[in-house]
């Protein structure tokens, strides 16, 4: 979110600089002349040399104006894009992070095999009912995708899976995917599924000195 | 008045959760939901069924009840006073207790089933829930006390 603000600030600053430059570059020009110059190249009024030189200057100024206008427009578009709400789905982000962790983990075929076997046994036992399950295991983490046409059934399957998970898996996270889908992550270590590593560890001292609770 | 309304709603949600989970165990008032304790300075406040942390960071509910029998299941509704709950867990275990975390609609968000007396924790920040239901139970009939941790 901070990054967005920075982009907006930069864009606004760019627009401001461009506007200042626009007016600073042409202080003595009458407004009507500048306006005409932006539309088309100015017509030469007569063949006099002095007038021709003036027209050349006006054409150059018009070109400069055009460029500045374009810069302002680009700045405005950039600012508008930065202000537009970014697609932020915390669940999608969490799933992406966990999938990435699963992919980049150093291979551990033995662990992968034992995790796969344990979860396949649960799936084959039929406790998931009609809910379909897709299993994918990495080195220390597995992902099971549960899908059903009925949202209640998929929740039942999710809870059935969690209640039968062996101690091999120390941690489970469940994310809703659509109306009747679940992405269930099971890990042999608690750290794999920790999505907020910066979070301070709980301790008894954390409560010391707190004011009395309110009612 | 608003708190009472929340309490009723929370009780209904837990009852629905229990019904949905198919468990036959009734709620245990006074056991699963300890009464408000004035001497506790954990940063929690509320009524006997809803615990809300009013401050940011991790806070511990120190005087929580224990899993007392092999079939005991404790449920607690935890929130951060309108802010999303980041994590929920239990610590200070003397037995192998495990947890599951649900949203207020009874949808499973995650669980922690580490072995032994290791603290259990579920990070639910991505799910962006303002209230969650914590379920505590013993592994293979284990019993013992615990302290609830909520990260806000």
PDB file of N, CA, C and O in Angstrom, chain B residues 120-152:
ATOM      1  N   UNK B 120       0.672 -24.891  20.427  1.00  0.00           N
ATOM      2  CA  UNK B 120      -0.032 -25.027  19.150  1.00  0.00           C
ATOM      3  C   UNK B 120      -0.478 -23.640  18.695  1.00  0.00           C
ATOM      4  O   UNK B 120      -0.923 -22.829  19.518  1.00  0.00           O
ATOM      5  N   UNK B 121      -0.373 -23.384  17.412  1.00  0.00           N
ATOM      6  CA  UNK B 121      -0.772 -22.073  16.913  1.00  0.00           C
ATOM      7  C   UNK B 121      -1.239 -22.168  15.459  1.00  0.00           C
ATOM      8  O   UNK B 121      -0.691 -22.941  14.685  1.00  0.00           O
ATOM      9  N   UNK B 122      -2.254 -21.385  15.124  1.00  0.00           N
ATOM     10  CA  UNK B 122      -2.750 -21.340  13.743  1.00  0.00           C
ATOM     11  C   UNK B 122      -2.759 -19.893  13.296  1.00  0.00           C
ATOM     12  O   UNK B 122      -3.338 -19.027  13.968  1.00  0.00           O
ATOM     13  N   UNK B 123      -2.116 -19.635  12.185  1.00  0.00           N
ATOM     14  CA  UNK B 123      -2.071 -18.281  11.648  1.00  0.00           C
ATOM     15  C   UNK B 123      -3.250 -18.089  10.693  1.00  0.00           C
ATOM     16  O   UNK B 123      -3.315 -18.729   9.652  1.00  0.00           O
ATOM     17  N   UNK B 124      -4.161 -17.228  11.083  1.00  0.00           N
ATOM     18  CA  UNK B 124      -5.376 -17.041  10.274  1.00  0.00           C
ATOM     19  C   UNK B 124      -5.445 -15.638   9.672  1.00  0.00           C
ATOM     20  O   UNK B 124      -6.521 -15.178   9.283  1.00  0.00           O
ATOM     21  N   UNK B 125      -4.306 -14.969   9.605  1.00  0.00           N
ATOM     22  CA  UNK B 125      -4.283 -13.577   9.119  1.00  0.00           C
ATOM     23  C   UNK B 125      -4.853 -13.462   7.706  1.00  0.00           C
ATOM     24  O   UNK B 125      -5.602 -12.528   7.404  1.00  0.00           O
ATOM     25  N   UNK B 126      -4.515 -14.415   6.858  1.00  0.00           N
ATOM     26  CA  UNK B 126      -4.955 -14.331   5.459  1.00  0.00           C
ATOM     27  C   UNK B 126      -6.469 -14.466   5.322  1.00  0.00           C
ATOM     28  O   UNK B 126      -7.051 -13.941   4.380  1.00  0.00           O
ATOM     29  N   UNK B 127      -7.078 -15.157   6.273  1.00  0.00           N
ATOM     30  CA  UNK B 127      -8.533 -15.351   6.179  1.00  0.00           C
ATOM     31  C   UNK B 127      -9.318 -14.105   6.582  1.00  0.00           C
ATOM     32  O   UNK B 127     -10.514 -14.023   6.328  1.00  0.00           O
ATOM     33  N   UNK B 128      -8.641 -13.164   7.253  1.00  0.00           N
ATOM     34  CA  UNK B 128      -9.231 -11.864   7.551  1.00  0.00           C
ATOM     35  C   UNK B 128     -10.559 -11.964   8.298  1.00  0.00           C
ATOM     36  O   UNK B 128     -11.565 -11.391   7.882  1.00  0.00           O
ATOM     37  N   UNK B 129     -10.548 -12.669   9.423  1.00  0.00           N
ATOM     38  CA  UNK B 129     -11.770 -12.856  10.218  1.00  0.00           C
ATOM     39  C   UNK B 129     -11.731 -11.993  11.474  1.00  0.00           C
ATOM     40  O   UNK B 129     -10.716 -11.913  12.153  1.00  0.00           O
ATOM     41  N   UNK B 130     -12.869 -11.380  11.774  1.00  0.00           N
ATOM     42  CA  UNK B 130     -12.932 -10.542  12.979  1.00  0.00           C
ATOM     43  C   UNK B 130     -13.235 -11.358  14.230  1.00  0.00           C
ATOM     44  O   UNK B 130     -13.104 -10.864  15.339  1.00  0.00           O
ATOM     45  N   UNK B 131     -13.662 -12.559  14.033  1.00  0.00           N
ATOM     46  CA  UNK B 131     -13.918 -13.445  15.164  1.00  0.00           C
ATOM     47  C   UNK B 131     -13.694 -14.880  14.739  1.00  0.00           C
ATOM     48  O   UNK B 131     -13.954 -15.237  13.588  1.00  0.00           O
ATOM     49  N   UNK B 132     -13.159 -15.685  15.643  1.00  0.00           N
ATOM     50  CA  UNK B 132     -12.934 -17.095  15.319  1.00  0.00           C
ATOM     51  C   UNK B 132     -13.355 -17.944  16.517  1.00  0.00           C
ATOM     52  O   UNK B 132     -13.476 -17.449  17.646  1.00  0.00           O
ATOM     53  N   UNK B 133     -13.584 -19.211  16.251  1.00  0.00           N
ATOM     54  CA  UNK B 133     -13.903 -20.155  17.320  1.00  0.00           C
ATOM     55  C   UNK B 133     -12.712 -21.097  17.477  1.00  0.00           C
ATOM     56  O   UNK B 133     -12.281 -21.722  16.504  1.00  0.00           O
ATOM     57  N   UNK B 134     -12.195 -21.150  18.696  1.00  0.00           N
ATOM     58  CA  UNK B 134     -11.082 -22.053  18.998  1.00  0.00           C
ATOM     59  C   UNK B 134     -11.633 -23.333  19.616  1.00  0.00           C
ATOM     60  O   UNK B 134     -12.457 -23.281  20.534  1.00  0.00           O
ATOM     61  N   UNK B 135     -11.177 -24.446  19.113  1.00  0.00           N
ATOM     62  CA  UNK B 135     -11.581 -25.745  19.662  1.00  0.00           C
ATOM     63  C   UNK B 135     -10.321 -26.420  20.192  1.00  0.00           C
ATOM     64  O   UNK B 135      -9.338 -26.568  19.461  1.00  0.00           O
ATOM     65  N   UNK B 136     -10.359 -26.801  21.456  1.00  0.00           N
ATOM     66  CA  UNK B 136      -9.208 -27.454  22.078  1.00  0.00           C
ATOM     67  C   UNK B 136      -9.610 -28.868  22.471  1.00  0.00           C
ATOM     68  O   UNK B 136     -10.686 -29.088  23.025  1.00  0.00           O
ATOM     69  N   UNK B 137      -8.743 -29.825  22.209  1.00  0.00           N
ATOM     70  CA  UNK B 137      -9.030 -31.214  22.567  1.00  0.00           C
ATOM     71  C   UNK B 137      -7.714 -31.953  22.802  1.00  0.00           C
ATOM     72  O   UNK B 137      -6.649 -31.526  22.346  1.00  0.00           O
ATOM     73  N   UNK B 138      -7.824 -33.037  23.503  1.00  0.00           N
ATOM     74  CA  UNK B 138      -6.630 -33.814  23.812  1.00  0.00           C
ATOM     75  C   UNK B 138      -6.380 -34.877  22.758  1.00  0.00           C
ATOM     76  O   UNK B 138      -7.330 -35.456  22.224  1.00  0.00           O
ATOM     77  N   UNK B 139      -5.107 -35.113  22.468  1.00  0.00           N
ATOM     78  CA  UNK B 139      -4.761 -36.169  21.510  1.00  0.00           C
ATOM     79  C   UNK B 139      -4.768 -37.506  22.239  1.00  0.00           C
ATOM     80  O   UNK B 139      -4.122 -37.652  23.282  1.00  0.00           O
ATOM     81  N   UNK B 140      -5.512 -38.432  21.696  1.00  0.00           N
ATOM     82  CA  UNK B 140      -5.609 -39.775  22.284  1.00  0.00           C
ATOM     83  C   UNK B 140      -5.989 -39.720  23.762  1.00  0.00           C
ATOM     84  O   UNK B 140      -5.395 -40.407  24.597  1.00  0.00           O
ATOM     85  N   UNK B 141      -6.936 -38.867  24.073  1.00  0.00           N
ATOM     86  CA  UNK B 141      -7.457 -38.811  25.435  1.00  0.00           C
ATOM     87  C   UNK B 141      -6.605 -38.024  26.412  1.00  0.00           C
ATOM     88  O   UNK B 141      -6.833 -38.074  27.628  1.00  0.00           O
ATOM     89  N   UNK B 142      -5.626 -37.285  25.897  1.00  0.00           N
ATOM     90  CA  UNK B 142      -4.761 -36.504  26.790  1.00  0.00           C
ATOM     91  C   UNK B 142      -5.564 -35.414  27.501  1.00  0.00           C
ATOM     92  O   UNK B 142      -6.521 -34.866  26.946  1.00  0.00           O
ATOM     93  N   UNK B 143      -5.178 -35.115  28.714  1.00  0.00           N
ATOM     94  CA  UNK B 143      -5.846 -34.061  29.485  1.00  0.00           C
ATOM     95  C   UNK B 143      -4.804 -33.131  30.085  1.00  0.00           C
ATOM     96  O   UNK B 143      -3.674 -33.559  30.358  1.00  0.00           O
ATOM     97  N   UNK B 144      -5.201 -31.883  30.320  1.00  0.00           N
ATOM     98  CA  UNK B 144      -4.280 -30.951  30.947  1.00  0.00           C
ATOM     99  C   UNK B 144      -4.696 -29.509  30.730  1.00  0.00           C
ATOM    100  O   UNK B 144      -5.572 -29.218  29.902  1.00  0.00           O
ATOM    101  N   UNK B 145      -4.066 -28.588  31.447  1.00  0.00           N
ATOM    102  CA  UNK B 145      -4.413 -27.166  31.332  1.00  0.00           C
ATOM    103  C   UNK B 145      -3.737 -26.513  30.120  1.00  0.00           C
ATOM    104  O   UNK B 145      -2.833 -27.092  29.521  1.00  0.00           O
ATOM    105  N   UNK B 146      -4.166 -25.343  29.815  1.00  0.00           N
ATOM    106  CA  UNK B 146      -3.553 -24.598  28.706  1.00  0.00           C
ATOM    107  C   UNK B 146      -3.839 -23.113  28.855  1.00  0.00           C
ATOM    108  O   UNK B 146      -4.753 -22.718  29.574  1.00  0.00           O
ATOM    109  N   UNK B 147      -3.078 -22.325  28.167  1.00  0.00           N
ATOM    110  CA  UNK B 147      -3.269 -20.875  28.101  1.00  0.00           C
ATOM    111  C   UNK B 147      -3.583 -20.507  26.659  1.00  0.00           C
ATOM    112  O   UNK B 147      -2.893 -20.957  25.747  1.00  0.00           O
ATOM    113  N   UNK B 148      -4.630 -19.734  26.479  1.00  0.00           N
ATOM    114  CA  UNK B 148      -5.011 -19.322  25.115  1.00  0.00           C
ATOM    115  C   UNK B 148      -4.204 -18.089  24.693  1.00  0.00           C
ATOM    116  O   UNK B 148      -4.002 -17.168  25.481  1.00  0.00           O
ATOM    117  N   UNK B 149      -3.760 -18.106  23.464  1.00  0.00           N
ATOM    118  CA  UNK B 149      -3.021 -16.950  22.916  1.00  0.00           C
ATOM    119  C   UNK B 149      -3.799 -16.421  21.716  1.00  0.00           C
ATOM    120  O   UNK B 149      -4.212 -17.202  20.853  1.00  0.00           O
ATOM    121  N   UNK B 150      -3.971 -15.132  21.668  1.00  0.00           N
ATOM    122  CA  UNK B 150      -4.606 -14.521  20.496  1.00  0.00           C
ATOM    123  C   UNK B 150      -3.680 -13.431  19.964  1.00  0.00           C
ATOM    124  O   UNK B 150      -3.227 -12.580  20.732  1.00  0.00           O
ATOM    125  N   UNK B 151      -3.412 -13.468  18.689  1.00  0.00           N
ATOM    126  CA  UNK B 151      -2.608 -12.425  18.052  1.00  0.00           C
ATOM    127  C   UNK B 151      -3.521 -11.461  17.307  1.00  0.00           C
ATOM    128  O   UNK B 151      -4.292 -11.871  16.460  1.00  0.00           O
ATOM    129  N   UNK B 152      -3.441 -10.204  17.671  1.00  0.00           N
ATOM    130  CA  UNK B 152      -4.307  -9.187  17.034  1.00  0.00           C
ATOM    131  C   UNK B 152      -3.477  -8.193  16.226  1.00  0.00           C
ATOM    132  O   UNK B 152      -2.311  -7.995  16.503  1.00  0.00           O
TER     133      UNK B 152
END
